[in-house]
Coordinates of C-alpha atoms and ligand atoms in Angstrom, one line a residue:
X24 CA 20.9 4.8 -20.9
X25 CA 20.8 6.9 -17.7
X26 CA 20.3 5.4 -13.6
X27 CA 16.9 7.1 -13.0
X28 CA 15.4 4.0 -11.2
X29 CA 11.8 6.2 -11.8
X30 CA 9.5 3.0 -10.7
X31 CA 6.1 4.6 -11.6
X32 CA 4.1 1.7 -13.1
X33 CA 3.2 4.7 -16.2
X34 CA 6.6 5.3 -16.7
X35 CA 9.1 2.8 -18.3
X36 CA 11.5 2.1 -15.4
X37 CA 15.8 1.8 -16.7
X38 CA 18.0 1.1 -14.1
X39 CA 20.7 -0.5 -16.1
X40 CA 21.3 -1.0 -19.9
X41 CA 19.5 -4.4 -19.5
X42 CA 16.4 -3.2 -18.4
X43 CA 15.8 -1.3 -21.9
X44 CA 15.4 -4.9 -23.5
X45 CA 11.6 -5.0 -24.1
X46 CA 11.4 -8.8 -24.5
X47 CA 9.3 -10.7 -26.9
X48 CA 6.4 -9.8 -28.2
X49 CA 3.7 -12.5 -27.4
X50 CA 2.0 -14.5 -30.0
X51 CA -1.4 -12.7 -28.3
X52 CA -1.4 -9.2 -27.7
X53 CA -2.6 -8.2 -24.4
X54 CA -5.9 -6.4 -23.4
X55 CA -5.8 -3.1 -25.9
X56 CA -6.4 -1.5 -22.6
X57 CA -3.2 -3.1 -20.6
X58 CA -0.7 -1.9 -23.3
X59 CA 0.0 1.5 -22.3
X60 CA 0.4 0.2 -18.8
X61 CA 3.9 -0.8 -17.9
X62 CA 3.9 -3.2 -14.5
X63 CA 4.9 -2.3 -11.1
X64 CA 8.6 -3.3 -10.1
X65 CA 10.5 -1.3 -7.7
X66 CA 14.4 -1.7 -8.9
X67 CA 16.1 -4.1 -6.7
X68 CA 19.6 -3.7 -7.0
X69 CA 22.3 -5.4 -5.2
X70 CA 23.6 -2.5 -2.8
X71 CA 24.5 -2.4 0.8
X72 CA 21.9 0.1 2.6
X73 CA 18.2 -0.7 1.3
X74 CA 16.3 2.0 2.0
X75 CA 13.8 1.8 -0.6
X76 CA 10.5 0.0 0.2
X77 CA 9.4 0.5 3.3
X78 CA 10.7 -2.6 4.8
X79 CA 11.3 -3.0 8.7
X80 CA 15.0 -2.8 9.5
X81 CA 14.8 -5.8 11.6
X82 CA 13.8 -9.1 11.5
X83 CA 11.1 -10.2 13.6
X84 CA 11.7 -11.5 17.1
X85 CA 13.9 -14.8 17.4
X86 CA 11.6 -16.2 19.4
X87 CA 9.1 -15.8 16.6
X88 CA 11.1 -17.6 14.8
X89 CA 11.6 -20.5 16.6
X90 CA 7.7 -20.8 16.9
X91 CA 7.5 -20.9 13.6
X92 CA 10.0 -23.4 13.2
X93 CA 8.1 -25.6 15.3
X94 CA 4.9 -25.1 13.4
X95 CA 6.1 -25.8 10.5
X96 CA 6.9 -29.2 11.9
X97 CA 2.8 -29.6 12.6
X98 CA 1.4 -28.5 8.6
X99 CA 0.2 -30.7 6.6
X100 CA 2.1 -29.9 3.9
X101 CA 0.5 -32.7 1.5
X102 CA -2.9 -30.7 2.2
X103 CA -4.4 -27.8 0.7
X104 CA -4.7 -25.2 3.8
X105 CA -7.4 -24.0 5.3
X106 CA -9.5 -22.0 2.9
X107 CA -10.9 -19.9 5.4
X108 CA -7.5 -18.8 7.2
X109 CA -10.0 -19.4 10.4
X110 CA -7.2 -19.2 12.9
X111 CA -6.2 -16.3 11.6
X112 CA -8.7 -14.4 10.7
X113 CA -10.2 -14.8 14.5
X114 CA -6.5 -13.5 15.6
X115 CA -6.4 -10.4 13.6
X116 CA -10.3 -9.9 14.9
X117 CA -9.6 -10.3 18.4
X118 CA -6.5 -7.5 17.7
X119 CA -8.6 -5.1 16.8
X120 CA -11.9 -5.7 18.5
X121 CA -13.9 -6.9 15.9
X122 CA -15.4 -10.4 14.8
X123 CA -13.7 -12.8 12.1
X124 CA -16.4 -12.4 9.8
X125 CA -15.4 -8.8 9.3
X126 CA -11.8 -9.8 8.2
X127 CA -10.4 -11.0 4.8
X128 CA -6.4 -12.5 4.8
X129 CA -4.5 -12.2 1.8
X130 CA -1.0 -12.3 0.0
X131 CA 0.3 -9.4 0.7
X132 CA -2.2 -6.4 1.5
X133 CA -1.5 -5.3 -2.4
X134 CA -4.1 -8.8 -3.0
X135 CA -6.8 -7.7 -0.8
X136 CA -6.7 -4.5 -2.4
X137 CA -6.9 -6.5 -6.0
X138 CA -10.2 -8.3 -4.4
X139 CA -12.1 -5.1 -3.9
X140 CA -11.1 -3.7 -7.0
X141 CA -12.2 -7.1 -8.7
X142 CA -15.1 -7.2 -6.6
X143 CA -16.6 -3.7 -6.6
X144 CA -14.8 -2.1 -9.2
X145 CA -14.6 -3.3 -13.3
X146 CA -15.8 -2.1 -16.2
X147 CA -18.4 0.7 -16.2
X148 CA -17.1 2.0 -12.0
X149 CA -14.9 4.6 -11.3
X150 CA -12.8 4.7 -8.3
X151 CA -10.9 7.9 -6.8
X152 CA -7.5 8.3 -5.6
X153 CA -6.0 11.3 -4.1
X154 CA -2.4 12.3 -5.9
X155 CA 0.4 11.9 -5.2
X156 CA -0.6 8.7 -3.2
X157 CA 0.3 4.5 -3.2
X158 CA 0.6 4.2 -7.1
X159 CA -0.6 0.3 -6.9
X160 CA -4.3 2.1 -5.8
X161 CA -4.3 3.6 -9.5
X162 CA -2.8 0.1 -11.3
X163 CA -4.7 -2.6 -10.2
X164 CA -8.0 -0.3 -10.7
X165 CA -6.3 0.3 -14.3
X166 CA -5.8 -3.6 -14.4
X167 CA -9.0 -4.4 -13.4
X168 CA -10.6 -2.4 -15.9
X169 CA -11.8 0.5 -13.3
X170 CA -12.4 3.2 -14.6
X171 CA -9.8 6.3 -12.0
X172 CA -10.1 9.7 -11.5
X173 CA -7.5 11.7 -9.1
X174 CA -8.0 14.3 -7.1
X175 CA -5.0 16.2 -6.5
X176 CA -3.6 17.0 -3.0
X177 CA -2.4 20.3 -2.0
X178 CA 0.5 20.8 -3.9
X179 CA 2.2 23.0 -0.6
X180 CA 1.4 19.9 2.2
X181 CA 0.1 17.2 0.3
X182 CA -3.5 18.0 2.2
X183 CA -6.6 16.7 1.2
X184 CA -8.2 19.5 -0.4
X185 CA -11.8 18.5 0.8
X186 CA -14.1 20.7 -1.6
X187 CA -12.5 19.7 -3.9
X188 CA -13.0 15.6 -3.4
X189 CA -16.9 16.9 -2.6
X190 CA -17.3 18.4 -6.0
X191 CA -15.6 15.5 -7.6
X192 CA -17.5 12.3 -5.9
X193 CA -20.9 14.6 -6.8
X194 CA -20.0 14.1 -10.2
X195 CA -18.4 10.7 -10.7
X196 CA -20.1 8.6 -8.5
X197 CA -17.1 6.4 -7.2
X198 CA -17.7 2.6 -5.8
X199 CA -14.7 3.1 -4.2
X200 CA -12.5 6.3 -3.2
X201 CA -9.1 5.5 -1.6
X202 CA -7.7 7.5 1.2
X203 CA -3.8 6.6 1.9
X204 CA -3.1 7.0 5.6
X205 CA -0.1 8.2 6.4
X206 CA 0.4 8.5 2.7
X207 CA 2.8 6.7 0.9
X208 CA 4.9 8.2 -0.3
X209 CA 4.3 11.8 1.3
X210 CA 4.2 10.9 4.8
X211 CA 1.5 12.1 7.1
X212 CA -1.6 10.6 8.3
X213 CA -5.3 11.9 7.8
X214 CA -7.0 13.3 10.9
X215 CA -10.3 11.1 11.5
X216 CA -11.8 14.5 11.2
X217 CA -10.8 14.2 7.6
X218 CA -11.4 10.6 6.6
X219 CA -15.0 11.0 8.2
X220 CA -15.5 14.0 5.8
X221 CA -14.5 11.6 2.8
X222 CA -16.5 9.1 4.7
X223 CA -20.2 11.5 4.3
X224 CA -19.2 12.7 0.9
X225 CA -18.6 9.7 -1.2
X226 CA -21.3 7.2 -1.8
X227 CA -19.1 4.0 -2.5
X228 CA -16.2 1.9 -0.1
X229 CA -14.2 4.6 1.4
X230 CA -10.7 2.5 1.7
X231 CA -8.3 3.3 3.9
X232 CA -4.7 2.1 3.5
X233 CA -3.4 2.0 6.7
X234 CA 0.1 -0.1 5.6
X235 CA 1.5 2.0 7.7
X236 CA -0.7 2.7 10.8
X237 CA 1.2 1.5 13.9
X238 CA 2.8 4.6 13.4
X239 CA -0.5 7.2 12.9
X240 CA -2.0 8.6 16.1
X241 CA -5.3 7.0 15.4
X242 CA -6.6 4.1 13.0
X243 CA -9.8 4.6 11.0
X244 CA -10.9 1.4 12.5
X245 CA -11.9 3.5 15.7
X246 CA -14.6 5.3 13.2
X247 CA -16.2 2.0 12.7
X248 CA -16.1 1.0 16.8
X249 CA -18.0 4.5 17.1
X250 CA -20.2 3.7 14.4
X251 CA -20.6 7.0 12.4
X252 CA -22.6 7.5 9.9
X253 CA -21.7 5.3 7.1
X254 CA -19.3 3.2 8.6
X255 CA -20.2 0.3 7.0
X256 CA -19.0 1.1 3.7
X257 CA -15.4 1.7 5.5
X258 CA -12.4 -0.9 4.7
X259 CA -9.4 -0.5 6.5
X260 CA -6.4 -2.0 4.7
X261 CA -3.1 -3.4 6.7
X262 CA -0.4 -5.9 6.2
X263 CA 2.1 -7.2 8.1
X264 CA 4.9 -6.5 5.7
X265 CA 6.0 -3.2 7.8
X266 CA 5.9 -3.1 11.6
X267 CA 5.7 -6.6 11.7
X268 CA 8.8 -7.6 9.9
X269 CA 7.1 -9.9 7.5
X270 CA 7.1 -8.6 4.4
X271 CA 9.1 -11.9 3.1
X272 CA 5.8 -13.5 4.0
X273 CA 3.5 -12.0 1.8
X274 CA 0.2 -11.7 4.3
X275 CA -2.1 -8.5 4.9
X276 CA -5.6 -8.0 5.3
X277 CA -8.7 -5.8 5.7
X278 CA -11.5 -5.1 8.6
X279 CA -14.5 -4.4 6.7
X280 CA -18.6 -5.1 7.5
X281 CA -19.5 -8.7 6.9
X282 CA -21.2 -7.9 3.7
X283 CA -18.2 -6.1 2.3
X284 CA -15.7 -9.0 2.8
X285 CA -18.3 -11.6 1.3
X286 CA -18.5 -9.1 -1.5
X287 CA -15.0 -10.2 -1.7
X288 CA -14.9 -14.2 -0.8
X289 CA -16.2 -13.9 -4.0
X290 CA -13.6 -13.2 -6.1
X291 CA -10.8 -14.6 -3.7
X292 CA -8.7 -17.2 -5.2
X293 CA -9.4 -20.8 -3.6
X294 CA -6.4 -21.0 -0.8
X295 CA -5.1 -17.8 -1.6
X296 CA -3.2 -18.0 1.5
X297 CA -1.1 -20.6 2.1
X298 CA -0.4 -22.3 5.9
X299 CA 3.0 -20.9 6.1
X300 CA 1.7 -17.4 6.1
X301 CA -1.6 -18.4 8.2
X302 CA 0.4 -19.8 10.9
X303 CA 3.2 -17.1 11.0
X304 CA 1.0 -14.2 11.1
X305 CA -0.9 -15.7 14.3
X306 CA 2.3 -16.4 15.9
X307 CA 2.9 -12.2 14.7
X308 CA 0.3 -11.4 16.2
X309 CA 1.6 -13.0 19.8
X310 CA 4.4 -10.5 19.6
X311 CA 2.3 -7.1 19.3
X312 CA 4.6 -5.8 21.7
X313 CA 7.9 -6.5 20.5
X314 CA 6.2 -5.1 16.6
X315 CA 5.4 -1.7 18.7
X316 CA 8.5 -1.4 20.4
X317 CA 10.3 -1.3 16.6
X318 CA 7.8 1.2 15.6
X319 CA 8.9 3.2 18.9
X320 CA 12.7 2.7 17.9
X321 CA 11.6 3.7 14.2
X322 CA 10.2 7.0 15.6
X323 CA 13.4 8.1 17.5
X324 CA 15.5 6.9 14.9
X325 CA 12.8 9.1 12.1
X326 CA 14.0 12.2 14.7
X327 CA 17.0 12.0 14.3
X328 CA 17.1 11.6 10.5
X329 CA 14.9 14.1 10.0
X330 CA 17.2 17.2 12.1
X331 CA 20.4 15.2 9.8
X332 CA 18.2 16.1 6.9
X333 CA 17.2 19.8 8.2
X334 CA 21.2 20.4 8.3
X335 CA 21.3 19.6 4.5
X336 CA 20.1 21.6 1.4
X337 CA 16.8 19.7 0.8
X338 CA 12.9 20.5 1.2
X339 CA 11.3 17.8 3.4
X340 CA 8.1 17.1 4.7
X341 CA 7.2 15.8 7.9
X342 CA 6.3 12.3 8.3
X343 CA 3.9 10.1 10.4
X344 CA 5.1 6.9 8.9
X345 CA 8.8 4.9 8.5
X346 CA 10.1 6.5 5.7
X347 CA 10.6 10.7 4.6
X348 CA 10.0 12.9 1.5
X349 CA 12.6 15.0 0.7
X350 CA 14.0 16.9 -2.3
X351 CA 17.4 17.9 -3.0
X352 CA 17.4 21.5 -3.5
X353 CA 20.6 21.9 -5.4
X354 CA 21.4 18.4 -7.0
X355 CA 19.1 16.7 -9.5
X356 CA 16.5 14.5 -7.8
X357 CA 17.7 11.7 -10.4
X358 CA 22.0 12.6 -10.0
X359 CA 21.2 12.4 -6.6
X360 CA 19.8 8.9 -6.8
X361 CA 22.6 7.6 -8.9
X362 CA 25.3 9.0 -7.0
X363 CA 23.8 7.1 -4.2
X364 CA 23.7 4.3 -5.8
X365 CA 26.9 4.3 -6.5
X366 CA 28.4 4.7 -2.9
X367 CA 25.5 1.5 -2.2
X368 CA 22.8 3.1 -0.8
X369 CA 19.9 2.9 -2.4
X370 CA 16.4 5.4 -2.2
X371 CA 13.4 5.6 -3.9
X372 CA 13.4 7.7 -6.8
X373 CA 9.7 9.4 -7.3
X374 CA 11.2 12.7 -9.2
X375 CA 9.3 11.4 -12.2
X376 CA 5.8 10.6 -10.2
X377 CA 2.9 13.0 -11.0
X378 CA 3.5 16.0 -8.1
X379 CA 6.6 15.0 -7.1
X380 CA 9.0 16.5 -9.2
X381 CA 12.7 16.0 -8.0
X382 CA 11.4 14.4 -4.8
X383 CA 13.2 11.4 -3.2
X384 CA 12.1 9.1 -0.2
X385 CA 14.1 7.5 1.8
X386 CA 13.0 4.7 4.4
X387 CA 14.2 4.9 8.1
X388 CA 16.5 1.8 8.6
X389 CA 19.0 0.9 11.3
X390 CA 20.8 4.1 13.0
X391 CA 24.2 2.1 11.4
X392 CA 22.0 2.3 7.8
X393 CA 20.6 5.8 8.6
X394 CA 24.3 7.3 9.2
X395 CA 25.7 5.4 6.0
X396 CA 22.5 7.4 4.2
X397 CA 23.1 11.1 5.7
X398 CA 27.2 10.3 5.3
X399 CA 26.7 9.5 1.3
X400 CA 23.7 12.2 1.2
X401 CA 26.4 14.9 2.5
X402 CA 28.8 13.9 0.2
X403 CA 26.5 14.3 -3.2
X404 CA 25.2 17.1 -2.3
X405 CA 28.0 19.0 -1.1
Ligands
LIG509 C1 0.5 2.2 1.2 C2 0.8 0.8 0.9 N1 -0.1 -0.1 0.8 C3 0.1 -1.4 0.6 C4 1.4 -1.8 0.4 C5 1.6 -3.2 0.0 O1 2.0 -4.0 1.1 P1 2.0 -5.6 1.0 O2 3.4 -6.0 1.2 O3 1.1 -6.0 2.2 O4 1.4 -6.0 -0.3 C6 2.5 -0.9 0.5 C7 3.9 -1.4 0.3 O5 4.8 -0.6 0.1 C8 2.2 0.4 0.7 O6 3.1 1.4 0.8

């Protein structure tokens, strides 16, 4: 058995000899067109420097905290919550300009992305992605049945290669395309320029993931405040895992038009979010500018791993977002990732992903976390 930690759903993940185990088989087999589909699971290992999913370094303020502490006190915990997440739906309207019909909340951003897959994807729709991109974009529209299509990026910049996505959304018709911005795992945000281009040329929902947008120069949303052509059929995707330090919480959501999200109250789970979650995001959402003063520390501290990186023998590619691609140019992508492992720092490993051969990412943590990183980086590679 070999460390690869490889965490693409369509490839069996190993990170120790227990992981081969493949468990029982059950009584009923699952849907013939679920079984060549392994599930998502990023290896969590027990290791000293996380620098693996895209977590915030820090936890949110203390002061958030202690709000939330009190709130708890005022739930009705014996109650079901509210259905509607009305509180917080208005909050994350009134942050970005917009009206509480036009939001949906869910657990984690990864649900709300499930919802428009269940609700305008399925059986007999296609939906495009743009590879490499956010791999759960291609496996919950493989679990729910939807029928994907990639485009790839520029292999040299990771670029959208917009012919390309014309000729293709000509052809297949998608309900939904998915645009990653900045892209995760490559890095760097679309231009509005661009995502308006992908806006006029495909007829479905144009969805853009904006997980990490706090730290792009511009948000799609401001397409839908100018109203271009189309922009009702835009979804912008965020959670609050990142820059806002939750992502114990389990709590994103989209802005959409009013039609799109009831589209989605559709297929919504009853309660899906429970009153924990509704009442910390709209105390979150209180401390906007505490959440962009991280992203501001995140930036300087991106700098200054970036030039430690330029000093080493890897390719990299420059990032808009909390985390950097890189590939070792004189080490195996998966030694590397072992050997880091091993001195307890731990990286994502995407040298087995479609375009990303040999390619790790590494997320921007603490400057203590980022020095333990280059310091253990230096080491294996020299
Ligand atoms: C691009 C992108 N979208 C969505 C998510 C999921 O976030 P959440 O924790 O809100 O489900 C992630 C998490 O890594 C991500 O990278």
């Amino acid at each position: 058995v070999t460390l690869v930690g490889n965490d693409d759903p369509t490839v069996r993940t190993v990170t120790s000899p227990s992981d081969v185990a493949t468990g029982p088989s059950p009584a009923v087999p699952v849907r013939n067109d679920l079984r060549a589909l392994v599930g998502y699971h990023s290896p969590q290992l027990e290791v000293e420097v996380r620098l693996n999913t895209n977590e915030s370094p820090v936890a949110p303020p203390e002061r958030w905290l202690d709000d939330l502490s009190a709130a708890l006190r005022r739930i009705p915990f014996n109650r079901y919550p509210d259905r509607r997440a009305t509180a917080l739906r208005q909050a994350v309207a009134t942050y970005h300009g917009v009206e509480a019909d036009q939001v949906l909340c869910g657990t984690g951003s990864n649900e709300v992305l499930q919802c428009l897959l269940l609700a305008y994807g399925g059986a007999g729709r296609r939906a495009v992605t743009f590879e490499p991109s956010y791999t759960l974009h291609r496996h919950i529209a493989q679990v729910t049945a939807t029928e994907v299509v990639s485009v790839d990026r520029r292999p040299e910049d990771f670029s959208i290669d917009l012919p390309r996505v014309a000729q293709v959304v000509e052809e297949i018709a998608p309900t939904l395309t998915f645009v990653c911005s900045p892209n995760n795992p490559t890095g760097r945000a679309e231009s509005l320029e661009t995502i308006g281009a992908v806006l006029q040329m495909a007829p479905g929902l144009v969805v853009v993931d904006e997980a990490y947008g706090q730290f792009a120069p511009a948000s799609a949303l401001q397409l839908v405040h100018d109203r271009v052509a189309g922009y009702e059929r835009l979804v912008v995707v965020r959670t609050f895992s990142k820059t806002f330090s939750l992502a114990a919480m389990r709590l994103g959501y989209m802005v959409a038009d009013s039609a799109v999200v009831a589209g989605c109250d559709t297929v919504v789970l009853p309660y899906n979010v429970d009153a924990v979650s509704q009442a910390a995001g709209c105390l979150a959402l209180q401390y906007v500018q505490e959440m962009e003063d991280r992203v501001g520390e995140i930036v300087v501290a991106r700098g200054r791993l970036e030039e430690a990186l330029k000093a080493l023998p890897v390719t990299l590619w420059p990032s808009d977002a909390n985390f950097i691609l890189f590939r070792p140019d004189t080490v195996p992508a998966d030694d590397v990732w072992a050997q880091l492992v091993r001195r307890s720092v731990l990286v994502r490993n995407c040298s087995g992903w479609p375009g990303l051969y040999g390619c790790l990412r590494v997320t921007v943590g603490t400057p203590p976390e980022n020095d333990r990183f280059v310091e253990a980086l230096t080491a294996v590679l020299a």
